[in-house]
XYZ file of C-alpha atoms in Angstrom:
281
model
C 154.902 149.660 129.538
C 151.754 151.067 131.106
C 148.893 152.186 128.846
C 149.773 155.882 128.979
C 153.389 155.061 128.107
C 152.224 152.952 125.154
C 150.071 155.808 123.865
C 153.016 158.177 124.099
C 155.282 155.667 122.379
C 152.813 155.231 119.507
C 152.766 159.001 118.995
C 156.551 159.050 118.913
C 156.677 156.168 116.421
C 154.281 158.065 114.155
C 156.603 161.070 114.237
C 159.632 158.891 113.499
C 158.041 157.145 110.526
C 156.851 160.427 109.024
C 160.363 161.843 109.198
C 161.734 158.650 107.676
C 159.273 158.642 104.764
C 159.790 162.349 104.160
C 163.563 161.912 104.088
C 163.408 158.925 101.740
C 160.743 160.497 99.482
C 159.071 157.080 99.460
C 156.873 154.904 101.612
C 153.384 153.757 102.540
C 152.239 156.429 104.946
C 148.546 155.761 105.593
C 148.768 152.093 106.547
C 151.852 152.578 108.696
C 150.027 155.259 110.668
C 146.922 153.091 111.063
C 148.872 150.078 112.348
C 151.204 151.989 114.704
C 149.055 151.349 117.780
C 148.794 147.631 117.008
C 152.554 147.229 116.628
C 153.278 149.350 119.693
C 151.041 147.145 121.835
C 152.712 144.009 120.474
C 156.354 145.076 120.699
C 156.321 147.023 123.965
C 153.813 145.023 126.013
C 152.502 141.764 124.580
C 155.151 139.748 122.737
C 157.918 137.823 124.456
C 161.082 139.122 122.746
C 164.750 139.778 123.415
C 166.453 142.244 121.028
C 169.846 140.947 122.206
C 168.830 137.452 121.050
C 166.703 137.948 117.921
C 166.863 134.214 117.099
C 165.976 133.008 120.614
C 163.990 129.810 120.018
C 161.152 130.607 122.414
C 160.481 134.143 121.171
C 157.018 135.063 119.992
C 156.888 135.483 116.224
C 155.458 138.414 114.271
C 154.736 138.261 110.557
C 153.846 141.476 108.723
C 151.773 139.996 105.932
C 150.793 143.593 105.187
C 154.415 144.054 104.261
C 154.161 147.331 102.389
C 153.284 149.137 105.649
C 156.727 148.396 107.058
C 157.724 151.903 108.125
C 156.194 151.667 111.603
C 157.856 148.279 112.068
C 161.306 149.616 111.106
C 160.940 152.465 113.593
C 159.856 150.129 116.392
C 162.599 147.571 115.781
C 165.190 150.357 115.853
C 163.694 151.842 119.015
C 163.699 148.414 120.699
C 167.397 147.986 119.858
C 167.312 145.374 117.098
C 169.497 147.694 115.010
C 170.852 151.254 115.396
C 168.307 154.060 115.052
C 170.708 155.920 112.769
C 170.077 153.272 110.132
C 166.532 154.598 109.694
C 168.096 157.427 107.698
C 168.994 154.897 104.982
C 165.393 153.789 104.426
C 164.712 153.073 100.737
C 168.175 154.293 99.734
C 170.573 152.387 97.465
C 172.211 149.443 99.235
C 170.134 149.694 102.424
C 168.771 146.781 104.413
C 165.689 148.851 105.218
C 163.781 148.431 101.993
C 160.080 149.057 101.435
C 159.059 145.612 102.699
C 160.262 143.418 105.600
C 163.705 141.974 104.905
C 164.956 139.055 106.994
C 168.541 140.246 106.720
C 167.488 142.669 109.469
C 167.394 141.317 113.068
C 163.822 140.982 114.281
C 162.340 140.132 110.880
C 161.196 136.524 110.628
C 160.344 136.382 106.938
C 160.476 138.502 103.790
C 156.914 139.572 103.068
C 155.086 141.915 100.769
C 153.309 139.712 98.264
C 149.883 139.959 99.863
C 148.170 136.778 100.981
C 151.312 134.876 101.990
C 151.820 135.937 105.601
C 149.044 133.948 107.218
C 150.153 130.697 105.558
C 153.686 131.285 106.884
C 152.235 131.992 110.317
C 150.210 128.787 110.264
C 153.408 126.829 109.615
C 155.228 128.581 112.465
C 152.360 128.021 114.899
C 152.134 124.348 113.908
C 155.893 123.986 114.430
C 155.548 125.510 117.899
C 152.910 122.932 118.784
C 154.762 119.946 117.367
C 158.093 120.970 118.904
C 156.509 121.467 122.322
C 157.351 125.165 122.374
C 155.203 127.792 124.021
C 155.602 130.698 121.641
C 152.715 132.468 119.949
C 152.567 133.710 116.368
C 151.004 137.058 115.466
C 150.171 137.893 111.846
C 149.127 141.382 110.726
C 147.087 141.494 107.528
C 145.498 144.308 105.570
C 141.796 144.386 104.867
C 142.327 144.678 101.115
C 144.463 141.559 101.445
C 141.356 139.580 102.375
C 140.541 139.340 98.664
C 143.462 136.902 98.271
C 142.359 133.273 98.110
C 145.488 132.063 99.901
C 144.337 133.888 103.040
C 141.304 131.620 103.239
C 143.295 128.460 102.532
C 145.511 129.363 105.482
C 142.479 130.198 107.611
C 141.085 126.731 106.931
C 144.391 125.095 107.885
C 144.764 127.137 111.068
C 141.383 125.968 112.321
C 141.954 122.379 111.176
C 145.150 122.086 113.218
C 143.529 123.802 116.232
C 146.259 126.446 116.382
C 145.193 128.377 119.456
C 148.711 129.850 119.596
C 148.001 131.742 116.362
C 146.600 135.288 116.353
C 145.592 136.906 113.100
C 145.043 140.675 113.096
C 143.329 142.584 110.309
C 144.139 146.286 110.041
C 140.571 147.193 109.060
C 141.002 150.788 107.927
C 138.547 150.420 105.052
C 140.839 151.783 102.347
C 143.280 150.244 99.913
C 145.406 151.671 97.135
C 142.508 151.962 94.662
C 139.817 153.150 97.094
C 137.313 151.783 99.571
C 137.594 148.063 100.252
C 133.826 147.708 99.964
C 133.889 149.261 96.482
C 136.920 147.322 95.275
C 135.925 143.929 96.700
C 133.267 143.842 99.407
C 134.361 142.060 102.583
C 131.452 142.342 104.989
C 130.308 140.499 107.005
C 134.003 139.861 107.630
C 133.503 138.618 111.179
C 130.969 135.992 110.114
C 133.211 134.753 107.314
C 136.162 134.159 109.659
C 133.918 132.560 112.269
C 132.585 130.205 109.595
C 136.186 129.110 108.959
C 136.492 128.052 112.609
C 138.245 131.054 114.169
C 137.363 132.862 117.363
C 136.653 136.383 116.109
C 136.970 139.560 118.168
C 136.234 143.040 116.802
C 137.859 146.021 118.511
C 138.916 149.622 117.992
C 142.416 149.074 116.623
C 143.533 152.562 117.595
C 142.425 152.154 121.223
C 145.430 151.074 123.256
C 143.423 149.687 126.173
C 141.370 147.442 123.895
C 144.448 146.308 122.001
C 146.362 145.333 125.126
C 143.410 143.597 126.777
C 142.618 141.591 123.637
C 146.163 140.696 122.606
C 147.270 139.706 126.111
C 144.231 137.427 126.490
C 145.031 135.321 123.415
C 144.518 132.411 123.103
C 140.950 133.096 124.134
C 139.350 129.786 123.141
C 141.280 126.501 123.525
C 141.697 124.717 120.214
C 140.799 127.741 118.080
C 142.993 130.371 116.424
C 142.045 133.971 117.204
C 141.192 136.595 114.591
C 141.156 140.229 115.713
C 139.403 142.689 113.443
C 141.165 145.899 114.448
C 138.998 148.740 113.167
C 141.427 151.568 112.489
C 141.629 154.935 110.755
C 143.878 155.216 107.720
C 146.634 157.782 108.431
C 145.593 157.895 112.092
C 147.048 160.826 113.998
C 147.147 163.419 111.212
C 143.842 165.301 111.083
C 144.153 166.409 107.460
C 145.205 162.965 106.198
C 142.860 160.617 108.052
C 140.646 158.558 105.728
C 142.060 160.293 102.642
C 142.728 157.540 100.043
C 145.757 159.119 98.343
C 147.671 159.054 101.647
C 148.070 155.306 101.082
C 151.534 156.043 99.695
C 151.625 159.837 99.751
C 154.953 161.354 100.819
C 154.350 164.434 102.984
C 155.662 167.748 101.716
C 157.781 169.952 103.958
C 154.686 171.904 104.986
C 152.601 168.759 105.573
C 155.383 167.212 107.642
C 155.616 170.319 109.832
C 151.837 170.357 110.392
C 151.735 166.640 111.163
C 154.653 166.795 113.595
C 153.063 169.769 115.365
C 149.833 167.802 115.871
C 151.632 164.704 117.089
C 153.950 166.717 119.343
C 150.908 168.184 121.076
C 149.425 164.712 121.542
C 152.723 163.382 122.881
C 153.066 166.289 125.313
C 149.565 165.592 126.605
C 150.359 161.942 127.261
C 153.641 162.852 128.953
C 151.904 165.341 131.216
C 149.165 162.827 132.051
C 151.758 160.207 132.860
C 153.546 162.551 135.249
C 150.279 163.399 137.011
C 149.517 159.706 137.486
């Protein structure tokens, strides 16, 4: 997809996930909205995937260590054809495969995740396997910024650098908020870039809601031979909904009927603008 198409797709995914959360009366809204651009860039432009062959050995791997923000991922996997879009209506319902965290019974999901701090260690193992098996696939791991308080993240960071895993890309959804408030009030992280660099990673800081920056940075990885890449994607919690952006309680707030209508109206206008721009170009 071209950049304008990716922007339009991200707007559509935001609308889909809001409808899904509203219908289920459950979900993590803020983080799924903040990471929608990151996942759109990965799944529609950057990663080497085949929905018809979800277990293809040379596919790129994606691990959602930030597993609670799964709603955007479910919507994208359905849109890409990993499973029928109608199944989104079962999200968080009794007996569904589409639970509130990634579930590897669903095609396209590599590993059950949700216990924060585990995803990067899994990704290190996958990237090391790729190297030792002579495969060319890359491994992308999306983490939350609140997750950086987990000690296992830093153990995995040390291992990734030690094994020179330049096929490993860590991404931090740096929206500055977690369930109990500001990350800097709960457990200060800054200078986050210097900490990761000290662990031997090549660190790049970008606007994580800017599609051009996302595509340029993600497509360029690996950027330094022999070093894993860490992308600090500075995002806005609940990105795309003016009245919800950077509001802490939208971490897992379910929109009311009125809030859903307002949000969809805003996103519909954004989508229409991208569609018109794309036609002009």
